[in-house]
Short mmCIF file of C-alpha atoms in Angstrom, two decimals:
data_model
loop_
_atom_site.label_atom_id
_atom_site.label_comp_id
_atom_site.label_asym_id
_atom_site.label_seq_id
_atom_site.Cartn_x
_atom_site.Cartn_y
_atom_site.Cartn_z
CA MET A 5 14.35 -59.99 10.92
CA ALA A 6 12.24 -58.35 8.12
CA ARG A 7 10.80 -56.19 10.55
CA ILE A 8 14.19 -55.03 12.37
CA PHE A 9 15.46 -54.70 8.72
CA LEU A 10 12.66 -52.24 8.00
CA CYS A 11 13.60 -50.52 11.19
CA ILE A 12 17.14 -50.02 10.26
CA VAL A 13 16.30 -48.90 6.95
CA LEU A 14 13.55 -46.22 8.21
CA VAL A 15 16.08 -45.14 10.75
CA TYR A 16 18.90 -44.84 8.25
CA GLY A 17 16.39 -43.07 5.96
CA LEU A 18 15.33 -40.45 8.70
CA SER A 19 18.84 -39.73 9.23
CA LEU A 20 19.92 -38.93 5.55
CA LEU A 21 16.71 -36.83 5.73
CA HIS A 22 17.79 -34.70 8.85
CA LEU A 23 21.28 -34.60 7.02
CA ALA A 24 19.82 -33.35 4.01
CA VAL A 25 17.63 -30.85 5.68
CA SER A 26 20.59 -29.40 7.93
CA ALA A 27 22.87 -29.39 4.83
CA SER A 28 19.76 -27.02 3.03
CA ILE A 29 19.71 -24.81 5.83
CA HIS A 30 23.81 -24.55 6.18
CA ARG A 31 23.44 -23.77 2.51
CA GLN A 32 20.72 -21.02 3.02
CA ASN A 33 22.99 -19.49 5.68
CA GLN A 34 26.07 -19.13 3.34
CA ARG A 35 26.86 -16.06 1.32
CA GLY A 36 27.75 -17.59 -2.19
CA ASN A 37 31.34 -16.55 -3.28
CA GLY A 38 31.33 -13.25 -1.30
CA TYR A 39 29.38 -9.98 -1.32
CA ARG A 40 26.39 -9.86 -3.63
CA ASP A 41 25.67 -6.91 -5.83
CA HIS A 42 22.40 -4.91 -6.15
CA VAL A 43 21.01 -7.27 -8.56
CA ASP A 44 21.99 -10.46 -6.59
CA VAL A 45 20.38 -8.89 -3.55
CA GLU A 46 17.15 -8.54 -5.32
CA ALA A 47 17.31 -11.86 -6.59
CA TYR A 48 17.87 -13.38 -3.24
CA LEU A 49 15.27 -11.56 -1.46
CA GLU A 50 12.59 -12.38 -4.29
CA ASN A 51 13.64 -16.15 -3.92
CA LEU A 52 13.16 -16.02 -0.23
CA GLU A 53 9.43 -14.36 -0.61
CA ARG A 54 8.71 -17.22 -3.18
CA ARG A 55 9.98 -19.79 -0.62
CA PHE A 56 8.17 -18.46 2.51
CA PRO A 57 5.02 -16.40 1.02
CA ASN A 58 3.49 -16.64 4.52
CA LEU A 59 6.22 -15.41 6.61
CA SER A 60 8.10 -12.79 4.22
CA LYS A 61 7.11 -9.82 1.96
CA LEU A 62 9.48 -7.75 -0.21
CA TYR A 63 8.85 -4.11 -0.85
CA ASP A 64 10.92 -1.11 -1.48
CA ILE A 65 10.50 2.34 0.13
CA GLY A 66 11.78 4.20 -2.90
CA HIS A 67 14.93 4.53 -5.01
CA SER A 68 18.50 5.85 -5.12
CA VAL A 69 19.82 8.55 -6.89
CA GLN A 70 20.59 6.15 -9.73
CA GLY A 71 17.37 4.36 -9.64
CA ARG A 72 18.14 1.12 -7.37
CA ARG A 73 15.29 0.07 -5.01
CA LEU A 74 15.72 0.74 -1.59
CA LEU A 75 14.53 -2.65 -0.69
CA VAL A 76 12.99 -4.12 2.57
CA LEU A 77 12.21 -7.66 3.42
CA GLN A 78 9.30 -7.95 5.89
CA ILE A 79 9.48 -11.11 8.17
CA SER A 80 6.17 -11.76 10.25
CA SER A 81 3.67 -14.77 10.76
CA ASN A 82 0.87 -13.89 8.50
CA VAL A 83 2.79 -11.46 6.76
CA THR A 84 0.17 -9.77 4.69
CA GLN A 85 -2.14 -9.16 7.67
CA ARG A 86 -1.77 -6.69 10.10
CA GLN A 87 -2.01 -7.78 13.64
CA LEU A 88 -3.24 -5.90 16.62
CA LEU A 89 -0.46 -4.99 19.04
CA LYS A 90 2.31 -6.57 17.14
CA PRO A 91 5.14 -4.32 17.43
CA ALA A 92 7.32 -3.48 14.39
CA PHE A 93 11.23 -3.77 14.42
CA LYS A 94 13.61 -2.83 11.75
CA TYR A 95 17.33 -3.08 10.88
CA VAL A 96 18.90 -0.74 8.22
CA ALA A 97 22.52 -1.67 6.73
CA ASN A 98 25.22 -0.05 4.49
CA MET A 99 24.03 3.61 4.90
CA HIS A 100 27.42 4.35 4.10
CA GLY A 101 28.14 2.39 0.79
CA ASN A 102 31.60 1.49 1.65
CA GLU A 103 30.63 0.05 5.09
CA ALA A 104 29.51 -3.54 3.91
CA VAL A 105 29.29 -5.96 6.76
CA GLY A 106 25.76 -5.08 7.60
CA ARG A 107 24.64 -5.62 4.24
CA GLU A 108 25.48 -9.18 4.36
CA LEU A 109 24.30 -9.55 7.79
CA MET A 110 20.99 -8.58 6.79
CA LEU A 111 20.67 -11.09 4.04
CA ASN A 112 21.76 -14.07 6.51
CA LEU A 113 19.62 -12.65 9.22
CA ALA A 114 16.59 -13.05 6.90
CA SER A 115 17.51 -16.45 5.64
CA TYR A 116 18.07 -17.52 9.31
CA LEU A 117 14.84 -16.40 10.47
CA LEU A 118 12.90 -17.85 7.65
CA VAL A 119 14.54 -21.36 7.32
CA ASN A 120 14.47 -21.76 11.04
CA TYR A 121 11.11 -20.59 11.83
CA ARG A 122 9.65 -24.31 12.21
CA THR A 123 12.47 -25.82 14.07
CA ASP A 124 13.64 -23.33 16.40
CA PRO A 125 11.40 -22.22 19.34
CA ARG A 126 13.05 -18.82 19.69
CA VAL A 127 12.93 -17.78 16.29
CA LYS A 128 9.26 -18.90 16.06
CA ALA A 129 8.57 -16.84 18.88
CA LEU A 130 10.47 -13.59 17.48
CA VAL A 131 8.65 -13.85 13.99
CA ASP A 132 5.29 -14.88 15.59
CA ASN A 133 5.53 -12.00 18.04
CA THR A 134 7.24 -9.28 16.01
CA ASP A 135 6.71 -7.49 12.59
CA ILE A 136 10.58 -7.76 11.57
CA HIS A 137 11.89 -5.46 8.58
CA LEU A 138 15.44 -5.71 7.14
CA MET A 139 16.71 -3.26 4.68
CA PRO A 140 20.16 -4.39 3.47
CA SER A 141 21.30 -1.23 1.79
CA MET A 142 20.28 2.20 2.05
CA ASN A 143 22.95 3.32 -0.09
CA PRO A 144 23.21 0.91 -3.20
CA ASP A 145 24.77 3.65 -5.24
CA GLY A 146 27.82 4.21 -2.91
CA PHE A 147 28.23 0.15 -2.42
CA ALA A 148 28.32 -0.37 -6.26
CA VAL A 149 31.79 1.71 -6.29
CA SER A 150 33.26 0.57 -3.16
CA ARG A 151 36.03 -1.86 -3.20
CA GLU A 152 36.58 -4.94 -1.24
CA GLY A 153 39.29 -4.92 1.12
CA ASP A 154 38.94 -1.23 1.50
CA CYS A 155 39.24 -0.67 5.34
CA ASP A 156 39.61 2.95 5.77
CA SER A 157 39.11 5.21 2.56
CA LEU A 158 35.96 7.13 1.82
CA SER A 159 35.34 5.46 -1.53
CA GLY A 160 31.86 4.68 -1.74
CA ARG A 161 30.71 6.21 1.43
CA TYR A 162 28.54 8.82 -0.06
CA ASN A 163 25.52 8.67 -2.08
CA ALA A 164 25.77 9.35 -6.01
CA ASN A 165 25.36 12.83 -5.35
CA GLY A 166 28.32 12.78 -3.11
CA VAL A 167 26.32 13.41 0.10
CA ASP A 168 26.71 11.78 3.48
CA LEU A 169 23.45 10.20 4.18
CA ASN A 170 23.93 10.08 7.85
CA ARG A 171 24.48 13.83 8.08
CA ASN A 172 21.50 14.63 5.74
CA PHE A 173 18.50 14.24 8.21
CA PRO A 174 16.91 17.28 9.89
CA GLU A 175 19.06 18.28 12.92
CA GLN A 176 17.53 19.37 16.22
CA PHE A 177 20.69 21.86 17.03
CA SER A 178 20.55 23.64 13.63
CA SER A 179 18.97 26.94 12.87
CA PRO A 180 16.26 27.21 9.99
CA ASP A 181 18.88 28.67 7.36
CA GLU A 182 20.97 25.40 8.14
CA ALA A 183 18.35 23.23 6.80
CA LEU A 184 19.80 20.70 4.12
CA THR A 185 17.74 19.34 1.17
CA PRO A 186 17.02 15.37 1.91
CA GLU A 187 18.57 13.16 -0.77
CA PRO A 188 16.15 10.28 -2.26
CA GLU A 189 17.45 7.85 0.02
CA THR A 190 17.00 10.35 3.32
CA SER A 191 13.39 11.20 2.07
CA ALA A 192 12.31 7.67 1.66
CA VAL A 193 13.37 6.68 5.07
CA MET A 194 11.65 9.72 6.57
CA LYS A 195 8.49 8.66 4.89
CA TRP A 196 9.10 5.30 5.84
CA LEU A 197 9.41 6.11 9.52
CA SER A 198 6.29 8.36 9.33
CA ARG A 199 3.93 5.29 8.17
CA GLU A 200 1.38 3.46 10.46
CA PRO A 201 2.43 2.01 12.83
CA ASN A 202 5.58 3.67 13.60
CA PHE A 203 8.49 1.25 14.38
CA VAL A 204 9.23 0.54 17.86
CA LEU A 205 12.90 -0.12 17.96
CA SER A 206 15.58 0.23 15.17
CA ALA A 207 19.31 -0.27 14.58
CA ASN A 208 21.54 0.96 11.96
CA PHE A 209 24.77 -1.06 10.87
CA HIS A 210 28.29 0.78 10.36
CA GLY A 211 31.62 -0.19 10.16
CA GLY A 212 35.07 1.11 11.11
CA ALA A 213 34.61 0.66 14.60
CA LEU A 214 33.35 -1.87 17.23
CA VAL A 215 30.98 -0.51 19.59
CA ALA A 216 26.86 0.30 20.13
CA ASN A 217 26.14 3.74 19.86
CA TYR A 218 23.21 5.46 21.34
CA PRO A 219 21.49 8.91 21.30
CA PHE A 220 22.07 11.92 21.17
CA ASP A 221 24.55 11.89 18.18
CA SER A 222 24.76 15.60 18.18
CA SER A 223 24.90 18.16 21.05
CA SER A 224 24.36 21.99 21.43
CA GLN A 225 28.04 22.24 21.53
CA ALA A 226 28.32 22.53 17.89
CA PHE A 227 31.28 20.62 16.62
CA GLN A 228 32.89 19.91 19.77
CA SER A 229 33.20 16.10 20.58
CA GLY A 230 33.71 14.51 23.82
CA PHE A 231 30.45 16.17 25.24
CA TYR A 232 27.82 13.42 26.52
CA SER A 233 24.63 14.54 24.79
CA ALA A 234 22.20 12.72 26.89
CA SER A 235 18.48 11.90 25.43
CA PRO A 236 15.37 11.99 27.94
CA ASP A 237 15.45 8.32 27.67
CA ASP A 238 19.28 7.83 28.19
CA LYS A 239 18.57 4.84 30.63
CA ILE A 240 16.80 2.65 28.08
CA PHE A 241 19.18 3.71 25.35
CA THR A 242 22.21 2.72 27.41
CA SER A 243 20.24 -0.69 28.32
CA LEU A 244 19.64 -1.21 24.47
CA ALA A 245 23.27 -0.67 23.70
CA LYS A 246 24.43 -3.40 26.29
CA THR A 247 21.92 -5.54 24.99
CA TYR A 248 23.58 -5.87 21.78
CA ALA A 249 27.23 -5.10 23.22
CA SER A 250 27.25 -7.68 25.90
CA VAL A 251 26.64 -10.79 24.21
CA HIS A 252 29.07 -10.00 21.16
CA PRO A 253 32.36 -12.04 21.66
CA THR A 254 34.59 -8.78 21.55
CA MET A 255 32.76 -5.80 21.68
CA PRO A 256 32.50 -5.33 25.41
CA LEU A 257 36.38 -5.52 25.54
CA GLY A 258 36.05 -1.93 24.39
CA HIS A 259 39.24 -1.46 22.38
CA GLN A 260 39.58 -3.57 19.53
CA CYS A 261 40.27 -1.56 16.62
CA GLN A 262 43.57 0.41 16.02
CA GLY A 263 43.63 4.08 17.12
CA THR A 264 42.63 5.79 20.49
CA ASP A 265 38.92 4.83 20.64
CA HIS A 266 38.07 3.13 24.14
CA PHE A 267 34.40 2.23 24.73
CA PRO A 268 33.74 0.74 28.29
CA ASN A 269 31.48 -2.01 27.69
CA GLY A 270 31.73 -1.52 24.04
CA ILE A 271 29.12 1.11 24.19
CA THR A 272 29.20 4.89 23.72
CA ASN A 273 26.70 8.05 23.70
CA GLY A 274 26.97 9.33 20.07
CA ALA A 275 28.36 12.91 20.78
CA HIS A 276 30.71 11.79 23.46
CA TRP A 277 32.42 9.91 20.75
CA TYR A 278 32.12 12.69 18.14
CA ASN A 279 29.43 15.08 17.20
CA VAL A 280 27.23 14.02 14.31
CA LYS A 281 24.71 16.60 12.93
CA GLY A 282 21.95 15.30 10.89
CA GLY A 283 22.19 11.77 11.92
CA MET A 284 19.40 9.13 11.37
CA GLN A 285 19.31 7.67 15.04
CA ASP A 286 18.53 11.15 16.17
CA TYR A 287 15.80 12.03 13.85
CA SER A 288 14.06 8.75 14.25
CA TYR A 289 13.92 9.17 18.18
CA LEU A 290 12.78 13.00 18.00
CA HIS A 291 10.34 12.73 14.78
CA SER A 292 8.58 9.38 15.31
CA ASN A 293 7.90 6.68 18.04
CA THR A 294 11.02 4.83 17.03
CA PHE A 295 13.81 4.34 19.44
CA ALA A 296 17.02 3.55 17.52
CA ILE A 297 20.81 2.95 18.06
CA THR A 298 23.73 2.65 15.69
CA LEU A 299 26.08 -0.60 15.47
CA GLU A 300 29.34 -0.42 14.32
CA VAL A 301 30.50 -4.01 13.86
CA SER A 302 33.83 -4.10 12.13
CA CYS A 303 37.11 -2.49 12.25
CA CYS A 304 37.42 -2.78 8.63
CA LYS A 305 34.82 -1.01 6.41
CA TYR A 306 34.71 -3.49 3.70
CA PRO A 307 36.70 -6.42 4.78
CA GLN A 308 37.58 -9.53 2.69
CA ALA A 309 34.70 -11.80 2.09
CA ASN A 310 36.33 -14.82 3.70
CA LYS A 311 35.75 -12.81 6.82
CA LEU A 312 32.10 -12.70 6.48
CA ASP A 313 31.40 -15.87 8.41
CA SER A 314 33.25 -14.79 11.23
CA TYR A 315 31.09 -11.52 11.44
CA TRP A 316 27.84 -13.50 11.17
CA ASN A 317 29.05 -15.84 14.13
CA ALA A 318 30.04 -12.87 16.30
CA ASN A 319 26.51 -10.77 15.70
CA LYS A 320 23.89 -13.55 15.62
CA GLU A 321 23.31 -13.43 19.02
CA SER A 322 23.09 -9.84 19.57
CA MET A 323 20.76 -9.26 16.59
CA LEU A 324 18.25 -11.58 18.10
CA SER A 325 18.67 -10.21 21.29
CA LEU A 326 17.95 -6.83 20.09
CA ILE A 327 14.89 -7.60 18.22
CA GLU A 328 13.45 -9.15 21.61
CA LYS A 329 14.00 -6.14 23.55
CA THR A 330 11.01 -4.96 21.26
CA HIS A 331 8.92 -6.64 23.69
CA SER A 332 9.75 -4.58 26.97
CA GLY A 333 8.38 -1.65 28.51
CA VAL A 334 4.63 -1.29 28.63
CA ARG A 335 2.29 -1.68 25.87
CA GLY A 336 -1.45 -1.70 25.02
CA THR A 337 -4.70 -0.09 23.46
CA ILE A 338 -6.02 3.56 23.96
CA THR A 339 -9.72 3.72 23.45
CA SER A 340 -12.65 5.98 24.28
CA SER A 341 -14.96 4.78 27.36
CA ALA A 342 -18.07 6.06 25.35
CA THR A 343 -17.69 4.27 22.28
CA GLY A 344 -15.01 1.79 22.56
CA ALA A 345 -13.40 3.26 19.46
CA PRO A 346 -9.57 3.56 19.31
CA ILE A 347 -8.04 6.81 19.77
CA ALA A 348 -5.47 7.66 17.33
CA GLY A 349 -2.66 10.16 18.15
CA ALA A 350 -3.05 10.04 21.84
CA SER A 351 -0.16 11.04 23.88
CA VAL A 352 1.90 8.76 26.37
CA HIS A 353 3.92 10.63 28.86
CA VAL A 354 6.43 9.12 31.27
CA TYR A 355 6.86 11.15 34.71
CA ASN A 356 10.31 12.49 34.68
CA ILE A 357 10.93 11.46 30.97
CA ASP A 358 10.64 14.54 28.69
CA HIS A 359 9.79 12.44 25.63
CA GLU A 360 6.22 11.58 24.41
CA ILE A 361 5.11 8.76 22.02
CA ARG A 362 1.71 8.83 20.15
CA SER A 363 -0.63 5.88 19.71
CA SER A 364 -1.13 4.38 16.25
CA ASP A 365 -4.35 4.86 14.01
CA TRP A 366 -5.62 1.75 15.79
CA GLY A 367 -5.18 3.13 19.37
CA GLU A 368 -1.84 0.94 19.98
CA TYR A 369 0.75 2.29 22.15
CA TRP A 370 4.28 0.49 22.61
CA ARG A 371 6.51 2.45 25.55
CA LEU A 372 9.89 1.02 25.94
CA LEU A 373 11.15 1.51 29.35
CA THR A 374 13.77 -0.03 31.89
CA ALA A 375 12.61 -2.29 34.56
CA GLY A 376 11.29 -0.69 37.80
CA PRO A 377 8.46 1.62 38.67
CA HIS A 378 7.02 4.10 36.24
CA ILE A 379 4.19 6.49 36.16
CA LEU A 380 2.45 7.00 32.90
CA THR A 381 -0.14 9.61 31.80
CA PHE A 382 -2.36 9.21 28.74
CA SER A 383 -4.06 12.41 27.29
CA ALA A 384 -5.84 13.18 24.00
CA PRO A 385 -7.77 16.23 22.72
CA GLY A 386 -11.22 15.95 24.19
CA TYR A 387 -10.43 13.29 26.63
CA ILE A 388 -9.76 13.63 30.42
CA LYS A 389 -6.13 12.37 31.40
CA THR A 390 -5.49 9.39 33.12
CA THR A 391 -2.36 8.60 35.12
CA ILE A 392 -1.38 4.88 35.88
CA TYR A 393 1.38 3.48 38.03
CA VAL A 394 3.06 0.20 36.66
CA VAL A 395 6.09 -1.87 37.80
CA VAL A 396 8.02 -3.02 34.50
CA THR A 397 9.70 -6.16 34.57
CA ALA A 398 12.88 -7.03 32.48
CA ASN A 399 11.59 -10.42 30.96
CA GLU A 400 8.36 -9.58 29.24
CA PRO A 401 6.24 -6.51 28.17
CA LEU A 402 3.56 -5.11 30.77
CA THR A 403 0.05 -4.74 28.84
CA LYS A 404 -2.04 -2.16 29.84
CA HIS A 405 -5.29 -1.19 28.01
CA ILE A 406 -6.43 2.54 28.64
CA SER A 407 -10.01 3.81 28.70
CA LEU A 408 -10.11 7.43 28.45
CA ASP A 409 -13.31 9.60 29.39
CA PRO A 410 -14.59 12.21 27.21
CA LYS A 411 -14.77 15.68 28.78
CA ALA A 412 -18.03 17.09 29.62
#
């Protein structure tokens, strides 16, 4: 009887422990009493870094006009050590200060990944195999003057200098005399994008609509909207947008917000919706190795805080699924056949796609591609070109290590 009693006590104790752990995880996923200001966000991220020192690292990429840190939480196994061929992914939110849902989604996602790392195989695989960077706010100054419950106004949209940050990047279709002076927040992101290794995939959260938007945002048709401006990688961008939209409960329905917008399958080419000159997603694609899309996740730009749980539940699966897409296409290293040394800055070109990516300082490359056959050519100054034929699958990346012969 004593043994039976001890077993009952042990089982009961374990049950209480499980409930306590579950309650702790639940508390980690809560947002307190509502939206958090910049001081609270910084304290929250610092606390996560203290609790999970091997999985998270807090840093900033610069400061806003008013001196607020542009904070990023990096999440990865062995976060302090760079791992060969581990691709980098980033989410950026709150670029328009009054579009606030993405800001809280980033905080909740950070907690979710860290708290569930040891118990959820999917989360563990993501963190083990991906270098994830989360920026809750690119425009903390704008957020500071925004108003909860304001669905439609422009109050807080711009930075403290009154500039729309999503119109402030160098524009592919502008003439040199139209060049804008980058704001501090814009310059910080441009420098961030240029660091080694480049991000493979990225998404930027906005509000005021419900759609996954992909490049190009701008077109050669000046300010004319309704013109489909396809990038060279239109197929993979369409696929990435569908990845996010398809598992969202309402985004694929296409017409969920008041107004005339209608988005088949919950996705749109940016310029076909409306023309945006100087946008971040086009700049990312054209000036780095980063494939970037834009996610509009709420009809109301700054909804009441009591709606935040519903936004988290609607977007969690989509956010995880998009991160997983970092592991698609072809990846590998490019080295010299003579010395075995990595070749930095080597070019990777895909037949019939007029967009090259470059290898990292460690000779790594990641080339996102849709499933199917592709012809890839690898080249570098002083080396003989090498061309290979590959068949990409939808479920996992294809690894191809390339050795280039020096020219005689």
